[in-house]
Coordinates of C-alpha atoms in Angstrom, one line a residue:
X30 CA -22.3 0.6 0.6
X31 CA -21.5 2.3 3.8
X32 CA -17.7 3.5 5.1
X33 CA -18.2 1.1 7.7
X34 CA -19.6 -1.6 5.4
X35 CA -16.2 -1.1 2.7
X36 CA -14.2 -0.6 6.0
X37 CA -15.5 -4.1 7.7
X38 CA -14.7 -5.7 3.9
X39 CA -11.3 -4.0 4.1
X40 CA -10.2 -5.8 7.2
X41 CA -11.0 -8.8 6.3
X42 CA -9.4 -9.2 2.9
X43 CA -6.4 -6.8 3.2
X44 CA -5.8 -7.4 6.6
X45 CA -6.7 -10.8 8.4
X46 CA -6.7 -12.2 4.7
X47 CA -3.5 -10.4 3.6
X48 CA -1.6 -11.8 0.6
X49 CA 1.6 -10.4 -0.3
X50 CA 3.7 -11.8 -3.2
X51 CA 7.3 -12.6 -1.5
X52 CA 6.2 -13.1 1.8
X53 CA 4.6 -15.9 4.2
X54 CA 1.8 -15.3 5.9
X55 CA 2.0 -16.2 9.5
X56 CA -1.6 -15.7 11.5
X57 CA -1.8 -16.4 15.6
X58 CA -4.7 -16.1 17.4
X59 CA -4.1 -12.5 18.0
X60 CA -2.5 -10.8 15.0
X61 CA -1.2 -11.7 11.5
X62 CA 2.4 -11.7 10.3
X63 CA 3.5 -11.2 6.8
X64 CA 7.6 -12.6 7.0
X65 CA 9.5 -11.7 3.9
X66 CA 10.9 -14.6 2.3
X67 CA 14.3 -12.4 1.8
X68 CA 16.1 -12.6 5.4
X69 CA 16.8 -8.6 5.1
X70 CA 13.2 -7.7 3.6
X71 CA 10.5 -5.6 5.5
X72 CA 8.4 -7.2 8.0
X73 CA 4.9 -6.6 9.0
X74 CA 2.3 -7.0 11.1
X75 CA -0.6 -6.6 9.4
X76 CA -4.1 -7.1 11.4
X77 CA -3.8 -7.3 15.4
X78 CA -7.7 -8.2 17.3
X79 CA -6.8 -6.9 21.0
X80 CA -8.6 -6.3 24.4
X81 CA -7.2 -3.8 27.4
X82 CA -6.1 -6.5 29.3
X83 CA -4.4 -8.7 26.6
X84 CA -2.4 -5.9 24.8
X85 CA 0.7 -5.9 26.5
X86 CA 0.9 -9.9 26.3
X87 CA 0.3 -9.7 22.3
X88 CA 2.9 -6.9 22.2
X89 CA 5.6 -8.8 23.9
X90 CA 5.0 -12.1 22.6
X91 CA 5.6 -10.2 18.8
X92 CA 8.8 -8.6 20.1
X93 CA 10.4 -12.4 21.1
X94 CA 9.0 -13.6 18.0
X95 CA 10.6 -11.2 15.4
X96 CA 13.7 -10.6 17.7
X97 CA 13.8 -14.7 17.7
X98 CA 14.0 -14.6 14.0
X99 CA 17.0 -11.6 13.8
X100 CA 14.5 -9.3 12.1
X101 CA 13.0 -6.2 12.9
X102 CA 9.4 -5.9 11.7
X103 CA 6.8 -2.6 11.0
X104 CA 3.9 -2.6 12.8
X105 CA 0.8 -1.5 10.9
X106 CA -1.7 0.3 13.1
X107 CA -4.6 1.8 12.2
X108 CA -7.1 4.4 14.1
X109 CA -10.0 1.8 14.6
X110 CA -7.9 -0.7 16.4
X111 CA -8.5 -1.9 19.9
X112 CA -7.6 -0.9 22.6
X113 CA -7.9 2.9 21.7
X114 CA -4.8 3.8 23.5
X115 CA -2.5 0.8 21.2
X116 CA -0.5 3.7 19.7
X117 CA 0.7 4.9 23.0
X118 CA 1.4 1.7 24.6
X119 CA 3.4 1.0 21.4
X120 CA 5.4 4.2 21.6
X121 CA 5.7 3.1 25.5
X122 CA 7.5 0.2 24.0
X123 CA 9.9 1.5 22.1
X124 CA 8.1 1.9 18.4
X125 CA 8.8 4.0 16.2
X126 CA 5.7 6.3 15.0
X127 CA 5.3 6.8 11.5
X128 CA 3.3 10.1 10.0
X129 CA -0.1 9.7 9.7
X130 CA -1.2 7.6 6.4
X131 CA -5.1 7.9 5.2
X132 CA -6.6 4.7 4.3
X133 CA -9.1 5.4 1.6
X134 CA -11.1 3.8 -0.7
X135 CA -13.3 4.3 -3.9
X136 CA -15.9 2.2 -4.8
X137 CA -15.2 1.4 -8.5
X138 CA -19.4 1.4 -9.2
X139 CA -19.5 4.9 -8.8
X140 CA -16.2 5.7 -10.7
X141 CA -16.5 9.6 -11.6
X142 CA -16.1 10.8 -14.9
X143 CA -13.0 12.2 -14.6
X144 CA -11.5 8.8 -13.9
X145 CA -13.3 7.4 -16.9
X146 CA -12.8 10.1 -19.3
X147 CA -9.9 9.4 -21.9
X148 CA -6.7 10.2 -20.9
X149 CA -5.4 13.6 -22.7
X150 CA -1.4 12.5 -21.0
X151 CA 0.5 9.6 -22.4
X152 CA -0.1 6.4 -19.7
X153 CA 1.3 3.5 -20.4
X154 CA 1.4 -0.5 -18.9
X155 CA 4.9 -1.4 -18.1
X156 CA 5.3 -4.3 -20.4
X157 CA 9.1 -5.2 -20.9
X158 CA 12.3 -5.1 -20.1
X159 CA 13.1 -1.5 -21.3
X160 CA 9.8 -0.2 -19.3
X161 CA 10.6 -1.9 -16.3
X162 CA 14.3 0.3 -16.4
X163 CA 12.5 3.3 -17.2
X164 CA 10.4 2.6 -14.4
X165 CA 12.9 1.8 -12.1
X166 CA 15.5 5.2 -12.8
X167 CA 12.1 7.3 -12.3
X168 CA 11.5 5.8 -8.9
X169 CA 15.4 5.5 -7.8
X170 CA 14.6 10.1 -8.5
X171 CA 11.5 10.1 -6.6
X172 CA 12.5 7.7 -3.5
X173 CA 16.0 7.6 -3.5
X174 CA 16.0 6.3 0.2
X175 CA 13.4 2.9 -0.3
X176 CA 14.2 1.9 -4.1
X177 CA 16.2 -0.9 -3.7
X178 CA 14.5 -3.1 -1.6
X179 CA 11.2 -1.7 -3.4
X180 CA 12.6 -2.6 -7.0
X181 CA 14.0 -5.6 -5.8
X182 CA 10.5 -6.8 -4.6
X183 CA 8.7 -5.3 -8.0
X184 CA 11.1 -6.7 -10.4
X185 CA 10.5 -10.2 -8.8
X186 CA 6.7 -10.1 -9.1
X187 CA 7.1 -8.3 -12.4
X188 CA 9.0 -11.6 -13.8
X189 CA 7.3 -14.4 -11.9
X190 CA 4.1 -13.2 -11.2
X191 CA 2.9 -10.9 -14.0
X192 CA -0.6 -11.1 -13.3
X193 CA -0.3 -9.7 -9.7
X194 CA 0.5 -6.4 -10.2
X195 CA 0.9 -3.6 -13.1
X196 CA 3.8 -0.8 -13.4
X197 CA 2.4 2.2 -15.2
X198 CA 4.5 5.2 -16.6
X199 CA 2.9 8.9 -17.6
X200 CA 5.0 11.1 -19.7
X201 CA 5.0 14.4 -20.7
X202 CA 7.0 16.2 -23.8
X203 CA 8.3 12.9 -24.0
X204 CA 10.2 12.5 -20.4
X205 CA 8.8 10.1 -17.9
X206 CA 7.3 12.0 -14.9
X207 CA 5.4 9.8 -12.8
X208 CA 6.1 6.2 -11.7
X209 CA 2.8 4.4 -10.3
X210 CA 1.7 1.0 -9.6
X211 CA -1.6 -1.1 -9.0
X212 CA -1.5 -4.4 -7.1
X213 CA -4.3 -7.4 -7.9
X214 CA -4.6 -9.5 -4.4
X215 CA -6.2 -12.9 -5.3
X216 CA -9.2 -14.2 -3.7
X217 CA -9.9 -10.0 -2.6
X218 CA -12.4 -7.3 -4.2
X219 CA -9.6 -4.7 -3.7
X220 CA -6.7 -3.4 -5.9
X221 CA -4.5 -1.1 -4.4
X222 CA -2.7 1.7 -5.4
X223 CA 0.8 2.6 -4.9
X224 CA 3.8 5.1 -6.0
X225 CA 2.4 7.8 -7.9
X226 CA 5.0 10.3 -7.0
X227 CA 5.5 13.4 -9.8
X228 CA 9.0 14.7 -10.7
X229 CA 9.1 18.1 -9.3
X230 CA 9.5 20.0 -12.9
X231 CA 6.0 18.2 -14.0
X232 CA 3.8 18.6 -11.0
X233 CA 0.4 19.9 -11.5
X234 CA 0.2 18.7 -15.1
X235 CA -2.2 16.0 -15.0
X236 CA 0.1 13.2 -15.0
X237 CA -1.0 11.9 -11.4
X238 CA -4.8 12.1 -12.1
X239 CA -3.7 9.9 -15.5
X240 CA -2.0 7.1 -14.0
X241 CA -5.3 7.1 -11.3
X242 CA -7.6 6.8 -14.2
X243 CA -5.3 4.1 -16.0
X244 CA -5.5 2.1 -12.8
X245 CA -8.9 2.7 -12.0
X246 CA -9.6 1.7 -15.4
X247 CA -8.0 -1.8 -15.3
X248 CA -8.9 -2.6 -12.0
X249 CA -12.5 -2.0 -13.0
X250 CA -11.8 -4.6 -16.7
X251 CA -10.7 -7.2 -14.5
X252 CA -13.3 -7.5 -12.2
X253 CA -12.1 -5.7 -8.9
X254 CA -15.0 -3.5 -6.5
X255 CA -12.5 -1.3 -4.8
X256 CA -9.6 0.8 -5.3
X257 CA -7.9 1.4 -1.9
X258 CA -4.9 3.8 -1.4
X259 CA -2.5 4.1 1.8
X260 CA -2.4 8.4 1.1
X261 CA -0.2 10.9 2.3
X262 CA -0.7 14.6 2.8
X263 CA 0.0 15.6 -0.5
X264 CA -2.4 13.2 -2.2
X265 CA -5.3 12.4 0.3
X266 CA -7.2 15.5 -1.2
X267 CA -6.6 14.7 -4.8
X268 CA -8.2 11.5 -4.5
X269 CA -10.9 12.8 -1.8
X270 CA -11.6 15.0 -5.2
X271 CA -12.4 11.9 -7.4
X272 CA -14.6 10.5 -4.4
X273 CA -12.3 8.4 -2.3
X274 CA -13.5 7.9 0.7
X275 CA -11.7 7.7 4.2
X276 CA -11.6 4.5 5.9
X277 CA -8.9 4.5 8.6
X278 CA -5.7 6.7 9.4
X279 CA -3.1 4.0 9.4
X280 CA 0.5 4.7 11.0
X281 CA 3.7 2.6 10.5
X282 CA 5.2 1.6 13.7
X283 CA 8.2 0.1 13.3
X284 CA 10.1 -2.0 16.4
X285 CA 12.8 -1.1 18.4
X286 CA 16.4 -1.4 18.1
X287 CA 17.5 -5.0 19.8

């Protein structure tokens, strides 16, 4: 398939289509909403379908809604949105403008051999209690600033709806060194990946490119076309490497202050 073609695909199932375990999905003629069920959670807006003239409207009518409700919300823009100037009129606004994220996606078809070779690291499935603590003390190191709210979603999903997601843990001498997850939308060709950041005494050891294949790996058992990945600067060329392909450069705008 073309970019374009996986791109077109990407919109419609992990955008207008979204499905996120602990939240409600909320769709207007104009944008989606994904409301987290907890009343302090993250917000998003997820897809928006804009013209020049209706922008402002769309933008305004989101800002009564969320400020309506008490919550702020993070509005998730992406490069091939209309109208081209959207980031600036959000900024304009008041938004908040997140670093750049790159949106990319491997077709699992044409996995390469380095995902499919066996892995020479220990990887591991999160499958109990104990793992889900191990996972959670590597990823309070790693992202000191997001873990609660993150574990707090994960640990729900990870008890009530085991099927949605996996937790996966790569270890070297021993020690746990990277935390990484994969999520399984229903009714969508994509998995995505998440996490995957290294402890800094382990980078550069193969434990990233491990967990990758892992995922890649199951994604492909149960059925899944894509792997998708929201990537930062550090790991947009590691994946580029094993033939991800760039969709979209995607930035988190998050609303201002009431």
């Amino acid at each position: 398939m073309t970019t374009i073609e996986i791109r077109a695909l990407y919109d419609e199932y992990e955008r207008r289509n979204a499905d996120y375990p602990g939240y409600r999905r909320e769709e207007t003629d104009k944008t989606v909403r994904m409301v987290n069920d907890d009343e302090d959670g993250h917000n998003y807006l997820v897809y928006s379908s804009l013209s020049h003239e209706g922008a402002e409207a769309a933008i305004d009518g989101e800002l009564a809604y969320f400020r309506g409700l008490r919550r702020s919300f993070e509005w998730k823009l992406y490069s091939h949105d209309e109208p081209a100037d959207l980031k600036a009129r959000l900024a304009a606004r008041g938004f908040s403008i997140g670093e750049d994220e790159a949106i990319m996606a491997l077709e699992l078809a044409e996995l390469p051999p380095e995902l499919a070779a066996d892995n020479r690291i220990d990887a591991r499935r999160v499958s109990d209690e104990e793992g889900l603590a191990a996972y959670a003390a590597l990823d309070a190191l790693v992202w000191p600033d997001d873990h609660e709210e993150c574990m707090r979603e994960l640990t729900r999903t990870f008890r009530e709806e085991p099927g949605r997601q996996s937790l996966w843990l790569a270890s070297i001498d021993g020690v746990p060194a990277c935390a990484a997850r994969i999520d399984f939308p229903p009714r969508s060709p994509f998995a995505s990946l998440w996490g995957g950041a290294t402890l800094e005494a382990y980078r550069g050891r193969g434990a990233y490119t491990a967990l990758l294949a892992a995922r890649a790996k199951e994604a492909l058992a149960r059925g899944y076309r894509f792997l998708t990945i929201d990537a930062s600067p550090m790991s947009r060329p590691i994946v580029a490497r094993r033939g991800f392909r760039l969709l979209s450069v995607s930035n988190p705008c998050d609303s201002p202050p009431e």
